[in-house]
Amino acid sequence: MSDIKSNGGFRVGVQKFGTFLSGMVMPNISAFIAWGLITAFFIPTGWTPQLGAPVEDGGLNFLALVGPMIVNLLPLLIANTGGRLVYGARGGVVATIATMGVIVGTTIPMFMGAMIIGPLAAWIMKKVDAIWAGRIKPGFEMLVDNFSAGIVGGGLSLIAFLGMSPILTAISDTLGKGVEWLVSTGFLPAASILIEPAKVLFLNNAINHGVLTPLGTEASVETGKSILFLLEANPGPGLGILAAFALFGVGLSKASAPGAIIIHFLGGIHEVYFPYILMKPALILAAIAGGATGVATNMIFGSGLRAPASPGSIVAVLIQTASDSYIGVILSVVLSATVSFLVAGVIIRATRSRDIATDENGDLSSAIAQSASNKGK
Amino acid sequence: MSEELTQHVVFACDAGMGSSAMGASLLRNKLKAAGITDVKVTNAAIANLTGAEELIISHSRLTDRAKHMVPDAEHFSVDNFMASPKYDEVVALLQSQRK
């Protein structure tokens, strides 16, 4: 019992930290989508570049939105959400002010900076407030609150500007170089060995939005696209596994797989395929093989997405696909689904006779049995 | 089982956007089909649970965290978001409260 408990404690800890990271980014995904769409339409290589052109060239100058949105809007939103997680609306404001320092102090979009400075600034504000909590003379609360937050926020933005910008630029460069190295040496598909199991343990958002979205967006500004957006969000591996269940599964898990395919592949809610892997853990091999195939495909074609695809639906993926990347991205989804389908098919068939004999698939089978009986089948 | 009527069921997941929204929709439909109209079903991120929730549904891998956030609530764990017998248990519980 204590074993299970400490195990669960570790898992809860990892999940919590991951949620904290993704929790700063996910509520703001719509802003990433807005930026991705504006970019897709109005950059010179976009869908309607004539509207993006300056007014004197007969356009509406919409291109002007692209830079400030990515450099200012997105990191500030992340900082605000991060600060809010730590110390409410007040924390959010101080976090946003402080993050302005790193944004102005660097030339690259400061997602990492926002994710570090934002919560840190809010935490400092919380500690500063605690110094005189309960000692302010009645009637002076607003004066003290406003000026303490203004002074702390302003001061932190100066510190961030001078002290943190070079450090964060260096970290960001190192991470970017690390990814480039993984791509150039061909090791990037190996990332699936970590990503796929972590996904199934409900660290999917933590990995995708806590790590890959910020890194990918920084890369996307420079090159117009990033492969990183597809490392976790590619719906191919899950599709292959569910399809294998739909064809080779035993009665009950088989029956629910087609519905799960629709929710997963079109709705983009990957969580629906996790239970299928959790009940037959060997299938993680199928997910890893499929995921690595997808990454390798995009690496070979040099394809990527402009902005994060969230949720990881094929619709979102195609909308965010960079104009020069349709072949690579579509192939990566198709091939990863094919590979995971084949591997999952072998695994499911190998254990099939046992599954039929016991007809025991845990909660899933009882779940399906239950819902089938409810439908009066 | 408590005598009070549960008025609000919260479906919690990691981000509070994806699977919990789907689970809440499914449960809402089941409640409607069962003729229970006075129970509100919402979805939330586990990190945003307030501590005042009465009944919380979450995936079994996330229930530890939900319990940590709201120890006093009644917790249900599901393994499969799309078709879990737990939905029917929740519906049955709410029905039994209303008899």
Short mmCIF file of C-alpha atoms in Angstrom, two decimals:
data_model
loop_
_atom_site.label_atom_id
_atom_site.label_comp_id
_atom_site.label_asym_id
_atom_site.label_seq_id
_atom_site.Cartn_x
_atom_site.Cartn_y
_atom_site.Cartn_z
CA MET A 1 0.00 0.00 0.00
CA SER A 2 2.76 2.42 0.95
CA ASP A 3 4.48 1.37 -2.25
CA ILE A 4 1.55 2.36 -4.35
CA LYS A 5 1.23 5.56 -2.43
CA SER A 6 4.81 6.75 -2.95
CA ASN A 7 4.59 5.74 -6.56
CA GLY A 8 1.42 7.73 -6.95
CA GLY A 9 3.08 10.61 -5.12
CA PHE A 10 5.88 10.75 -7.65
CA ARG A 11 3.45 10.50 -10.52
CA VAL A 12 1.31 13.22 -9.04
CA GLY A 13 4.39 15.41 -8.60
CA VAL A 14 5.52 15.00 -12.19
CA GLN A 15 2.01 15.58 -13.47
CA LYS A 16 1.65 18.68 -11.36
CA PHE A 17 4.84 20.25 -12.63
CA GLY A 18 3.92 19.36 -16.17
CA THR A 19 0.46 20.82 -15.71
CA PHE A 20 1.99 23.98 -14.34
CA LEU A 21 4.02 24.44 -17.52
CA SER A 22 1.24 23.54 -19.91
CA GLY A 23 -1.26 25.48 -17.77
CA MET A 24 0.57 28.68 -18.70
CA VAL A 25 0.33 27.97 -22.41
CA MET A 26 -2.90 26.05 -23.00
CA PRO A 27 -5.41 28.73 -22.00
CA ASN A 28 -3.74 30.95 -24.60
CA ILE A 29 -3.72 28.49 -27.47
CA SER A 30 -6.41 30.49 -29.27
CA ALA A 31 -3.95 33.38 -29.49
CA PHE A 32 -1.39 31.03 -31.06
CA ILE A 33 -4.06 29.95 -33.52
CA ALA A 34 -4.95 33.57 -34.34
CA TRP A 35 -1.29 34.32 -34.92
CA GLY A 36 -0.88 31.16 -37.00
CA LEU A 37 -3.84 32.08 -39.21
CA ILE A 38 -2.79 35.71 -39.65
CA THR A 39 0.67 34.48 -40.58
CA ALA A 40 -0.76 31.90 -42.98
CA PHE A 41 -2.77 34.53 -44.82
CA PHE A 42 -0.58 37.59 -44.91
CA ILE A 43 3.12 36.73 -45.04
CA PRO A 44 4.73 37.10 -48.48
CA THR A 45 4.56 33.33 -49.02
CA GLY A 46 1.06 33.08 -47.53
CA TRP A 47 -2.40 32.52 -48.99
CA THR A 48 -3.29 36.19 -49.59
CA PRO A 49 -0.02 38.12 -49.49
CA GLN A 50 -1.53 41.04 -51.39
CA LEU A 51 -3.64 41.94 -48.33
CA GLY A 52 -0.61 41.74 -46.11
CA ALA A 53 1.33 44.22 -48.23
CA PRO A 54 1.71 47.86 -47.13
CA VAL A 55 -1.05 50.33 -48.05
CA GLU A 56 1.13 52.13 -50.59
CA ASP A 57 1.52 48.83 -52.41
CA GLY A 58 -2.24 48.34 -52.54
CA GLY A 59 -2.54 46.07 -49.49
CA LEU A 60 -4.04 46.53 -46.04
CA ASN A 61 -0.74 46.15 -44.19
CA PHE A 62 -2.00 43.16 -42.16
CA LEU A 63 1.55 41.81 -42.20
CA ALA A 64 2.31 44.38 -39.50
CA LEU A 65 0.41 42.23 -36.99
CA VAL A 66 2.62 39.16 -37.35
CA GLY A 67 5.74 40.38 -35.58
CA PRO A 68 4.25 42.20 -32.58
CA MET A 69 1.81 39.35 -31.92
CA ILE A 70 4.52 36.74 -31.60
CA VAL A 71 7.08 38.94 -29.89
CA ASN A 72 4.78 40.75 -27.47
CA LEU A 73 1.26 39.34 -27.31
CA LEU A 74 1.96 35.62 -26.93
CA PRO A 75 4.73 35.83 -24.31
CA LEU A 76 2.78 38.44 -22.33
CA LEU A 77 -0.32 36.25 -22.32
CA ILE A 78 1.76 33.31 -21.11
CA ALA A 79 3.38 35.47 -18.44
CA ASN A 80 0.01 36.73 -17.28
CA THR A 81 -1.46 33.24 -17.05
CA GLY A 82 1.67 31.97 -15.29
CA GLY A 83 1.57 34.80 -12.78
CA ARG A 84 -2.13 34.22 -12.23
CA LEU A 85 -1.50 30.55 -11.43
CA VAL A 86 0.88 31.62 -8.67
CA TYR A 87 -0.79 34.69 -7.24
CA GLY A 88 -4.11 35.52 -8.86
CA ALA A 89 -4.87 38.57 -10.95
CA ARG A 90 -2.33 40.65 -9.05
CA GLY A 91 0.37 38.07 -9.74
CA GLY A 92 -0.63 38.09 -13.40
CA VAL A 93 -0.15 41.84 -13.68
CA VAL A 94 3.25 41.88 -11.99
CA ALA A 95 4.33 38.87 -14.10
CA THR A 96 3.34 40.69 -17.27
CA ILE A 97 5.21 43.87 -16.34
CA ALA A 98 8.36 41.95 -15.42
CA THR A 99 8.26 39.84 -18.59
CA MET A 100 8.22 43.01 -20.69
CA GLY A 101 11.84 43.38 -19.55
CA VAL A 102 13.00 40.14 -21.18
CA ILE A 103 10.90 40.76 -24.27
CA VAL A 104 12.52 44.12 -24.91
CA GLY A 105 15.93 42.82 -23.86
CA THR A 106 16.04 40.16 -26.56
CA THR A 107 15.39 39.88 -30.24
CA ILE A 108 13.78 36.44 -30.14
CA PRO A 109 10.25 35.62 -28.91
CA MET A 110 10.66 35.05 -25.20
CA PHE A 111 8.46 32.07 -24.40
CA MET A 112 10.94 30.42 -22.07
CA GLY A 113 11.51 33.81 -20.47
CA ALA A 114 7.80 34.36 -19.94
CA MET A 115 7.43 30.87 -18.45
CA ILE A 116 10.26 31.52 -15.98
CA ILE A 117 9.98 35.24 -15.20
CA GLY A 118 6.17 35.28 -15.06
CA PRO A 119 5.63 32.83 -12.20
CA LEU A 120 8.81 34.02 -10.48
CA ALA A 121 7.68 37.65 -10.50
CA ALA A 122 4.27 36.68 -9.13
CA TRP A 123 5.93 34.63 -6.39
CA ILE A 124 8.15 37.57 -5.44
CA MET A 125 5.10 39.85 -5.28
CA LYS A 126 3.40 37.33 -3.03
CA LYS A 127 6.40 37.28 -0.68
CA VAL A 128 6.68 41.08 -0.70
CA ASP A 129 2.98 41.46 0.10
CA ALA A 130 3.45 39.05 3.00
CA ILE A 131 5.98 41.43 4.59
CA TRP A 132 3.39 44.06 5.46
CA ALA A 133 0.26 41.94 5.35
CA GLY A 134 -2.13 43.11 8.06
CA ARG A 135 0.02 46.10 9.02
CA ILE A 136 -1.33 48.66 6.61
CA LYS A 137 -3.36 51.44 8.19
CA PRO A 138 -7.03 51.24 7.16
CA GLY A 139 -7.68 53.40 4.15
CA PHE A 140 -4.17 53.05 2.76
CA GLU A 141 -4.59 49.55 1.32
CA MET A 142 -5.17 50.66 -2.24
CA LEU A 143 -2.28 53.11 -2.19
CA VAL A 144 0.10 50.48 -0.82
CA ASP A 145 -1.18 47.70 -3.09
CA ASN A 146 -1.01 49.69 -6.29
CA PHE A 147 2.38 51.21 -5.66
CA SER A 148 3.98 48.07 -4.28
CA ALA A 149 2.91 46.09 -7.35
CA GLY A 150 3.94 48.93 -9.65
CA ILE A 151 7.34 49.29 -8.02
CA VAL A 152 8.01 45.54 -7.75
CA GLY A 153 6.82 44.89 -11.31
CA GLY A 154 8.75 47.84 -12.73
CA GLY A 155 11.89 46.92 -10.80
CA LEU A 156 11.68 43.29 -11.90
CA SER A 157 11.30 44.33 -15.52
CA LEU A 158 14.55 46.30 -15.21
CA ILE A 159 16.31 43.34 -13.62
CA ALA A 160 14.91 41.02 -16.26
CA PHE A 161 15.97 43.43 -19.01
CA LEU A 162 19.56 43.67 -17.81
CA GLY A 163 20.21 40.41 -16.03
CA MET A 164 17.89 37.76 -17.43
CA SER A 165 17.81 38.58 -21.14
CA PRO A 166 21.35 37.39 -21.93
CA ILE A 167 20.90 34.23 -19.86
CA LEU A 168 17.54 33.40 -21.42
CA THR A 169 18.81 34.12 -24.91
CA ALA A 170 21.68 31.72 -24.24
CA ILE A 171 19.34 29.02 -22.90
CA SER A 172 16.95 29.50 -25.78
CA ASP A 173 19.80 29.35 -28.30
CA THR A 174 21.18 26.20 -26.69
CA LEU A 175 17.80 24.47 -26.79
CA GLY A 176 17.26 25.54 -30.37
CA LYS A 177 20.73 24.31 -31.32
CA GLY A 178 20.02 21.06 -29.50
CA VAL A 179 16.91 20.51 -31.59
CA GLU A 180 18.82 21.41 -34.76
CA TRP A 181 21.49 18.91 -33.77
CA LEU A 182 18.86 16.22 -33.22
CA VAL A 183 17.45 16.95 -36.66
CA SER A 184 20.82 17.13 -38.47
CA THR A 185 22.16 13.95 -36.87
CA GLY A 186 18.90 12.13 -37.43
CA PHE A 187 18.28 11.42 -33.75
CA LEU A 188 15.05 13.40 -33.50
CA PRO A 189 12.77 10.38 -34.13
CA ALA A 190 14.25 8.87 -30.96
CA ALA A 191 12.33 11.55 -29.07
CA SER A 192 9.27 9.35 -29.59
CA ILE A 193 10.76 6.83 -27.16
CA LEU A 194 10.18 9.40 -24.44
CA ILE A 195 7.18 11.23 -25.83
CA GLU A 196 4.81 8.36 -26.56
CA PRO A 197 4.95 6.66 -23.13
CA ALA A 198 4.77 10.03 -21.39
CA LYS A 199 1.73 10.94 -23.46
CA VAL A 200 -0.15 7.85 -22.36
CA LEU A 201 0.62 8.70 -18.73
CA PHE A 202 -1.30 11.93 -19.27
CA LEU A 203 1.79 14.07 -19.67
CA ASN A 204 0.67 14.86 -23.22
CA ASN A 205 -0.17 18.49 -22.55
CA ALA A 206 2.90 18.99 -20.40
CA ILE A 207 5.18 17.82 -23.18
CA ASN A 208 3.40 19.43 -26.07
CA HIS A 209 2.45 22.77 -24.61
CA GLY A 210 4.92 22.93 -21.77
CA VAL A 211 7.96 22.28 -23.95
CA LEU A 212 7.32 21.78 -27.65
CA THR A 213 4.94 24.68 -28.32
CA PRO A 214 7.31 27.36 -26.97
CA LEU A 215 10.37 25.84 -28.69
CA GLY A 216 8.47 25.26 -31.92
CA THR A 217 7.09 28.78 -32.03
CA GLU A 218 10.54 30.25 -31.61
CA ALA A 219 11.76 28.09 -34.50
CA SER A 220 8.71 28.96 -36.58
CA VAL A 221 9.46 32.67 -36.42
CA GLU A 222 12.83 32.10 -38.02
CA THR A 223 11.98 29.50 -40.62
CA GLY A 224 8.21 29.80 -41.03
CA LYS A 225 7.52 26.33 -39.67
CA SER A 226 8.59 23.79 -37.10
CA ILE A 227 8.68 20.04 -36.94
CA LEU A 228 8.33 20.22 -33.17
CA PHE A 229 4.60 20.98 -33.37
CA LEU A 230 4.10 17.47 -34.79
CA LEU A 231 6.17 15.47 -32.33
CA GLU A 232 3.26 15.02 -29.93
CA ALA A 233 0.27 16.27 -31.89
CA ASN A 234 0.49 13.90 -34.88
CA PRO A 235 -2.76 11.92 -34.67
CA GLY A 236 -1.30 9.12 -36.81
CA PRO A 237 0.07 6.74 -34.16
CA GLY A 238 -3.16 6.77 -32.14
CA LEU A 239 -5.19 6.27 -35.30
CA GLY A 240 -3.16 3.19 -36.22
CA ILE A 241 -3.59 1.62 -32.81
CA LEU A 242 -7.33 2.25 -32.74
CA ALA A 243 -7.69 0.94 -36.27
CA ALA A 244 -5.84 -2.22 -35.25
CA PHE A 245 -8.34 -2.67 -32.42
CA ALA A 246 -11.23 -2.06 -34.78
CA LEU A 247 -10.01 -4.85 -37.07
CA PHE A 248 -8.20 -7.38 -34.86
CA GLY A 249 -9.52 -6.59 -31.39
CA VAL A 250 -11.61 -8.90 -29.32
CA GLY A 251 -15.35 -8.27 -29.21
CA LEU A 252 -15.62 -5.50 -26.71
CA SER A 253 -12.56 -3.34 -27.31
CA LYS A 254 -13.16 -3.88 -31.00
CA ALA A 255 -16.68 -2.51 -30.73
CA SER A 256 -15.65 0.79 -29.19
CA ALA A 257 -12.64 1.48 -31.41
CA PRO A 258 -14.46 3.04 -34.39
CA GLY A 259 -16.12 5.66 -32.19
CA ALA A 260 -12.80 6.38 -30.55
CA ILE A 261 -11.21 6.86 -33.98
CA ILE A 262 -13.62 9.69 -34.79
CA ILE A 263 -13.08 11.49 -31.49
CA HIS A 264 -9.33 11.01 -31.68
CA PHE A 265 -8.61 11.72 -35.32
CA LEU A 266 -11.19 14.39 -36.06
CA GLY A 267 -11.91 15.76 -32.61
CA GLY A 268 -8.25 15.69 -31.65
CA ILE A 269 -8.84 14.35 -28.15
CA HIS A 270 -5.94 11.93 -27.93
CA GLU A 271 -6.89 10.89 -24.42
CA VAL A 272 -9.44 8.45 -25.83
CA TYR A 273 -6.76 6.08 -27.11
CA PHE A 274 -4.67 6.08 -23.93
CA PRO A 275 -6.89 3.50 -22.19
CA TYR A 276 -6.39 1.06 -25.04
CA ILE A 277 -2.64 1.22 -24.51
CA LEU A 278 -2.89 1.18 -20.72
CA MET A 279 -4.85 -2.07 -20.82
CA LYS A 280 -2.29 -3.68 -23.18
CA PRO A 281 0.98 -1.91 -22.37
CA ALA A 282 3.00 -3.70 -25.07
CA LEU A 283 1.14 -1.46 -27.50
CA ILE A 284 3.36 1.40 -26.44
CA LEU A 285 5.83 -0.13 -28.92
CA ALA A 286 3.33 0.51 -31.67
CA ALA A 287 2.92 4.12 -30.56
CA ILE A 288 6.68 4.66 -30.41
CA ALA A 289 7.26 3.05 -33.81
CA GLY A 290 4.45 5.10 -35.34
CA GLY A 291 5.56 8.32 -33.68
CA ALA A 292 9.19 7.87 -34.74
CA THR A 293 8.08 7.13 -38.30
CA GLY A 294 6.11 10.36 -38.40
CA VAL A 295 9.01 12.40 -37.06
CA ALA A 296 11.43 10.78 -39.50
CA THR A 297 9.08 11.51 -42.40
CA ASN A 298 8.85 15.19 -41.52
CA MET A 299 12.59 15.31 -41.01
CA ILE A 300 13.28 13.87 -44.46
CA PHE A 301 10.80 16.21 -46.14
CA GLY A 302 11.81 19.17 -44.01
CA SER A 303 8.12 19.72 -43.34
CA GLY A 304 6.42 21.28 -40.34
CA LEU A 305 3.55 23.35 -39.02
CA ARG A 306 3.39 27.12 -38.76
CA ALA A 307 1.78 27.15 -35.35
CA PRO A 308 0.71 24.54 -32.80
CA ALA A 309 -2.08 22.16 -33.80
CA SER A 310 -4.27 22.05 -30.77
CA PRO A 311 -6.24 19.89 -30.28
CA GLY A 312 -4.25 17.28 -32.20
CA SER A 313 -6.95 16.75 -34.80
CA ILE A 314 -6.17 16.14 -38.45
CA VAL A 315 -8.20 19.28 -39.19
CA ALA A 316 -6.02 21.43 -36.93
CA VAL A 317 -2.88 19.83 -38.32
CA LEU A 318 -3.82 20.56 -41.93
CA ILE A 319 -4.88 24.13 -41.18
CA GLN A 320 -1.53 24.88 -39.56
CA THR A 321 0.59 23.05 -42.13
CA ALA A 322 3.14 25.36 -43.77
CA SER A 323 2.46 26.00 -47.46
CA ASP A 324 5.49 24.00 -48.59
CA SER A 325 4.87 21.09 -46.24
CA TYR A 326 1.61 19.41 -47.24
CA ILE A 327 3.23 16.33 -48.77
CA GLY A 328 5.57 15.73 -45.83
CA VAL A 329 2.96 16.39 -43.16
CA ILE A 330 0.24 14.29 -44.79
CA LEU A 331 2.72 11.47 -45.42
CA SER A 332 3.91 11.67 -41.82
CA VAL A 333 0.36 11.15 -40.58
CA VAL A 334 -0.36 8.35 -43.06
CA LEU A 335 2.93 6.53 -42.53
CA SER A 336 2.88 6.83 -38.75
CA ALA A 337 -0.66 5.45 -38.72
CA THR A 338 0.36 2.60 -41.00
CA VAL A 339 3.37 1.64 -38.91
CA SER A 340 1.56 1.80 -35.59
CA PHE A 341 -1.32 -0.13 -37.13
CA LEU A 342 0.99 -2.92 -38.28
CA VAL A 343 2.88 -3.18 -34.99
CA ALA A 344 -0.33 -2.97 -32.95
CA GLY A 345 -1.93 -5.55 -35.24
CA VAL A 346 0.86 -8.03 -34.54
CA ILE A 347 0.66 -7.44 -30.79
CA ILE A 348 -3.11 -7.67 -30.64
CA ARG A 349 -3.20 -10.81 -32.75
CA ALA A 350 -0.43 -12.43 -30.70
CA THR A 351 -2.47 -12.08 -27.52
CA ARG A 352 -5.81 -12.58 -29.18
CA SER A 353 -6.50 -16.17 -28.26
CA ARG A 354 -5.74 -15.38 -24.62
CA ASP A 355 -8.03 -12.38 -24.74
CA ILE A 356 -10.83 -14.43 -26.20
CA ALA A 357 -10.30 -17.15 -23.59
CA THR A 358 -10.41 -14.79 -20.67
CA ASP A 359 -12.49 -12.08 -22.31
CA GLU A 360 -11.07 -9.82 -19.72
CA ASN A 361 -10.06 -6.32 -20.72
CA GLY A 362 -10.51 -4.62 -17.38
CA ASP A 363 -12.66 -1.56 -17.06
CA LEU A 364 -12.73 -1.05 -20.78
CA SER A 365 -14.42 -4.34 -21.49
CA SER A 366 -16.81 -3.98 -18.62
CA ALA A 367 -17.35 -0.43 -19.79
CA ILE A 368 -18.26 -1.53 -23.24
CA ALA A 369 -20.28 -4.45 -21.96
CA GLN A 370 -22.17 -2.02 -19.81
CA SER A 371 -22.84 0.47 -22.57
CA ALA A 372 -23.82 -2.35 -24.92
CA SER A 373 -26.29 -3.69 -22.40
CA ASN A 374 -27.63 -0.18 -21.92
CA LYS A 375 -28.32 0.01 -25.59
CA GLY A 376 -30.24 -3.24 -25.23
CA LYS A 377 -27.95 -5.22 -27.51
CA MET B 1 -24.02 7.88 1.18
CA SER B 2 -24.91 11.41 2.15
CA GLU B 3 -28.51 12.47 2.44
CA GLU B 4 -27.95 15.75 0.66
CA LEU B 5 -28.80 16.19 -2.96
CA THR B 6 -25.80 16.57 -5.21
CA GLN B 7 -26.52 19.53 -7.46
CA HIS B 8 -23.25 19.88 -9.27
CA VAL B 9 -20.95 17.32 -10.87
CA VAL B 10 -17.51 18.39 -12.05
CA PHE B 11 -15.60 16.46 -14.68
CA ALA B 12 -11.92 17.19 -14.20
CA CYS B 13 -8.94 16.60 -16.47
CA ASP B 14 -5.44 17.92 -16.86
CA ALA B 15 -6.12 20.93 -19.05
CA GLY B 16 -9.85 21.23 -18.43
CA MET B 17 -10.42 21.61 -22.15
CA GLY B 18 -10.40 18.28 -23.95
CA SER B 19 -11.41 15.00 -22.41
CA SER B 20 -13.27 16.58 -19.49
CA ALA B 21 -15.41 18.62 -21.86
CA MET B 22 -16.29 15.45 -23.75
CA GLY B 23 -16.96 13.48 -20.58
CA ALA B 24 -19.18 16.24 -19.23
CA SER B 25 -21.20 16.25 -22.46
CA LEU B 26 -21.65 12.49 -22.28
CA LEU B 27 -22.75 12.63 -18.67
CA ARG B 28 -25.13 15.52 -19.37
CA ASN B 29 -26.80 13.43 -22.06
CA LYS B 30 -27.08 10.46 -19.75
CA LEU B 31 -28.64 12.58 -17.00
CA LYS B 32 -31.08 14.06 -19.47
CA ALA B 33 -32.02 10.58 -20.63
CA ALA B 34 -32.51 9.55 -16.99
CA GLY B 35 -34.80 12.55 -16.42
CA ILE B 36 -32.52 14.30 -13.95
CA THR B 37 -32.75 18.00 -14.68
CA ASP B 38 -31.55 19.71 -11.51
CA VAL B 39 -27.89 18.68 -11.69
CA LYS B 40 -25.34 20.91 -13.32
CA VAL B 41 -22.43 19.16 -15.03
CA THR B 42 -19.34 21.23 -15.76
CA ASN B 43 -15.72 20.51 -16.64
CA ALA B 44 -12.56 21.98 -15.20
CA ALA B 45 -8.80 21.64 -15.03
CA ILE B 46 -7.73 19.80 -11.90
CA ALA B 47 -5.49 22.71 -10.96
CA ASN B 48 -8.52 25.00 -10.98
CA LEU B 49 -10.72 22.95 -8.66
CA THR B 50 -11.87 25.21 -5.85
CA GLY B 51 -12.15 22.71 -3.00
CA ALA B 52 -15.90 23.13 -2.71
CA GLU B 53 -16.91 20.52 -5.30
CA GLU B 54 -19.29 17.79 -4.19
CA LEU B 55 -18.76 15.12 -6.82
CA ILE B 56 -15.75 14.89 -9.10
CA ILE B 57 -15.14 12.52 -11.98
CA SER B 58 -11.63 12.11 -13.36
CA HIS B 59 -9.50 9.60 -15.20
CA SER B 60 -8.01 6.99 -12.86
CA ARG B 61 -4.50 8.29 -13.60
CA LEU B 62 -5.52 11.76 -12.49
CA THR B 63 -7.79 10.95 -9.55
CA ASP B 64 -4.91 11.15 -7.05
CA ARG B 65 -4.41 14.76 -7.99
CA ALA B 66 -8.11 15.55 -7.89
CA LYS B 67 -8.32 13.97 -4.43
CA HIS B 68 -5.37 16.03 -3.30
CA MET B 69 -7.12 19.21 -4.44
CA VAL B 70 -10.53 18.35 -3.01
CA PRO B 71 -10.28 15.66 -0.34
CA ASP B 72 -13.88 16.13 0.80
CA ALA B 73 -15.58 15.53 -2.51
CA GLU B 74 -16.90 12.21 -3.65
CA HIS B 75 -14.54 10.94 -6.35
CA PHE B 76 -15.27 8.68 -9.29
CA SER B 77 -12.49 7.33 -11.53
CA VAL B 78 -13.04 6.36 -15.14
CA ASP B 79 -10.66 4.37 -17.32
CA ASN B 80 -12.33 5.14 -20.58
CA PHE B 81 -13.82 8.54 -21.29
CA MET B 82 -16.15 7.36 -23.97
CA ALA B 83 -17.88 4.44 -22.36
CA SER B 84 -17.43 3.90 -18.69
CA PRO B 85 -19.79 2.09 -16.35
CA LYS B 86 -18.93 4.83 -13.87
CA TYR B 87 -21.20 7.24 -15.72
CA ASP B 88 -24.08 4.93 -15.01
CA GLU B 89 -22.99 4.62 -11.39
CA VAL B 90 -23.07 8.39 -11.10
CA VAL B 91 -26.47 8.55 -12.74
CA ALA B 92 -27.73 5.81 -10.42
CA LEU B 93 -26.37 7.63 -7.38
CA LEU B 94 -28.03 10.89 -8.37
CA GLN B 95 -31.27 9.05 -9.08
CA SER B 96 -31.21 7.31 -5.72
CA GLN B 97 -30.78 10.68 -4.00
CA ARG B 98 -33.88 11.92 -5.68
CA LYS B 99 -36.22 9.11 -4.73
#
